[in-house]
Amino acid sequence: MLQLIDVCYEAETDGSVKRILDHVNLTVEDRFTALTGPNGGGKSTLAKVIAGIIKPTSGRVLLDGTDITDLSVTERARRGIAFAFQQPVRFKGITVKDLIRLAKGQDISVSEACQYLSEVGLCAKEYIDREVNASLSGGECKRIEIATVMARGAQLTVFDEPEAGIDLWSFSNLIRVFEQMHEKIGGSILIISHQERILSIADRIVVVADGKVVEQGVGKDLLPGLLTGTGICRTLEEKL
C-alpha cells in the first residue's frame, strides 16, 4: 500500500515559485487505480513524486507503512516501485534482450525474454536483438517498455499515459496486458490516463486538478459523472 500524506511540491517558474501539488492525500492499494484530470493539473508531477524522480517540498510518502520520502528512484525501485514514462527512454547500445534481463534482475533465457515481447504483441524474433534506439518507433518503444515493466514484477507500477503514441492494435490489447500483469504479479497498478476504456477498468478513479485531489471514488460509480460532465470534473468532458 502506498500513501501520500499532505504532499506539496513547489517549483520556480519565471522567477516566481509556483505550487504544483497542494496538500495531496492519497492511498493506492487497489488492483487498478486511474489518475485523471485536466492537462497541467499535476498528474505527472504526482507520479514522479511517487517514483522518486522528484522530491516533495513537504509531506511524506509511505510504502507499506515505511517512510520512503527521502529515498532515491533507484532505492524505491528496489523496494518494488516501477515507473513507465509517457515517452519511453531509448538506450543506444543496449538490446531489447539486455533491457528485459536488466528489468528482471537475473539472467533469464532468450525464450523467457521473448515471452514478454509476445505478450505485448511484438514478434520476438524480430525485436529481441535490436537496439533500443532511434530506429524504433514510439509505439514499438512503448510496447518494449511495458514488456520490461512486466518482467520487473513490481509491487506498484505507475504508468504515465501508456496509450500515448501507440497504434490502435496496441491500445486494444493494453487492457488485456494490464489484467495479465495483475494476475501474474498481484501488485497494484496506477495509470495516468484520460481514455474512457482505461478509466472503465479502474477499481478506483482519482481526479487531480490544480494540484489537488478534487474527487475520488469507486471507478464504476465515478465514471458516469465524468463522461456526462455532470460531476466536479466537467473540464474532462472534451478528453473523455
Coordinates of C-alpha atoms in Angstrom, one line a residue, residues 71-168:
L71 CA 14.7 7.5 -0.9
S72 CA 16.0 7.9 -4.5
V73 CA 14.3 6.5 -7.6
T74 CA 16.8 3.6 -7.5
E75 CA 16.1 2.7 -3.9
R76 CA 12.4 2.9 -4.5
A77 CA 12.7 0.6 -7.5
R78 CA 14.5 -1.9 -5.2
R79 CA 11.6 -1.7 -2.8
G80 CA 9.1 -2.5 -5.5
I81 CA 8.0 0.7 -7.3
A82 CA 8.3 0.7 -11.2
F83 CA 7.6 3.7 -13.4
A84 CA 6.8 3.8 -17.1
F85 CA 7.4 7.1 -18.8
Q86 CA 4.9 8.8 -21.2
Q87 CA 7.8 9.0 -23.7
P88 CA 10.0 5.8 -23.1
V89 CA 13.7 6.3 -22.8
R90 CA 16.0 5.0 -25.6
F91 CA 19.3 3.2 -24.8
K92 CA 21.8 3.2 -27.6
G93 CA 24.0 0.1 -27.5
I94 CA 21.6 -1.9 -25.3
T95 CA 19.5 -4.6 -27.0
V96 CA 15.9 -5.4 -26.1
K97 CA 17.1 -8.7 -24.7
D98 CA 19.5 -6.9 -22.4
L99 CA 16.8 -4.5 -21.2
I100 CA 14.4 -7.2 -20.3
R101 CA 17.1 -9.1 -18.4
L102 CA 18.1 -5.9 -16.5
A103 CA 14.4 -5.4 -15.6
K104 CA 14.0 -8.9 -14.5
G105 CA 17.2 -8.7 -12.4
Q106 CA 18.5 -12.0 -13.4
D107 CA 20.0 -13.8 -16.4
I108 CA 16.8 -15.3 -17.9
S109 CA 16.8 -17.3 -21.1
V110 CA 16.2 -15.9 -24.5
S111 CA 12.9 -17.8 -24.7
E112 CA 11.7 -16.3 -21.4
A113 CA 12.6 -12.8 -22.7
C114 CA 10.8 -13.5 -25.9
Q115 CA 7.7 -14.4 -24.0
Y116 CA 7.4 -10.9 -22.5
L117 CA 7.6 -9.4 -26.1
S118 CA 4.9 -11.8 -27.3
E119 CA 2.6 -10.6 -24.5
V120 CA 2.8 -7.0 -25.8
G121 CA 2.2 -8.1 -29.4
L122 CA 5.8 -7.9 -30.8
C123 CA 7.4 -10.7 -32.9
A124 CA 10.2 -11.8 -30.6
K125 CA 12.4 -13.0 -33.4
E126 CA 12.4 -9.5 -35.0
Y127 CA 13.0 -7.5 -31.8
I128 CA 14.9 -9.5 -29.3
D129 CA 18.4 -8.5 -30.6
R130 CA 17.5 -4.9 -31.8
E131 CA 19.0 -1.9 -30.0
V132 CA 16.6 0.3 -28.1
N133 CA 17.5 3.3 -30.1
A134 CA 16.1 5.8 -32.6
S135 CA 15.4 3.1 -35.2
L136 CA 12.4 2.0 -33.1
S137 CA 9.1 3.9 -33.5
G138 CA 7.4 5.5 -30.5
G139 CA 4.8 2.7 -30.4
E140 CA 7.5 0.0 -30.5
C141 CA 9.4 1.6 -27.7
K142 CA 6.2 1.9 -25.6
R143 CA 5.4 -1.8 -26.1
I144 CA 9.0 -2.8 -25.2
E145 CA 8.8 -0.6 -22.1
I146 CA 5.6 -2.4 -21.0
A147 CA 7.4 -5.7 -21.6
T148 CA 10.2 -4.6 -19.3
V149 CA 7.7 -3.5 -16.6
M150 CA 6.1 -6.9 -16.8
A151 CA 9.4 -8.5 -16.4
R152 CA 10.2 -6.3 -13.4
G153 CA 7.2 -7.7 -11.5
A154 CA 6.9 -4.6 -9.2
Q155 CA 4.7 -4.3 -6.1
L156 CA 3.4 -0.9 -7.6
T157 CA 3.7 0.0 -11.2
V158 CA 3.0 3.6 -12.3
F159 CA 2.1 4.2 -16.0
D160 CA 2.1 7.8 -17.3
E161 CA -0.4 7.8 -20.2
P162 CA 0.5 4.4 -21.5
E163 CA -1.7 4.9 -24.5
A164 CA 0.3 7.8 -25.8
G165 CA 1.9 7.2 -29.2
I166 CA 0.8 3.6 -29.7
D167 CA -1.1 2.2 -32.5
L168 CA -4.7 1.0 -32.4

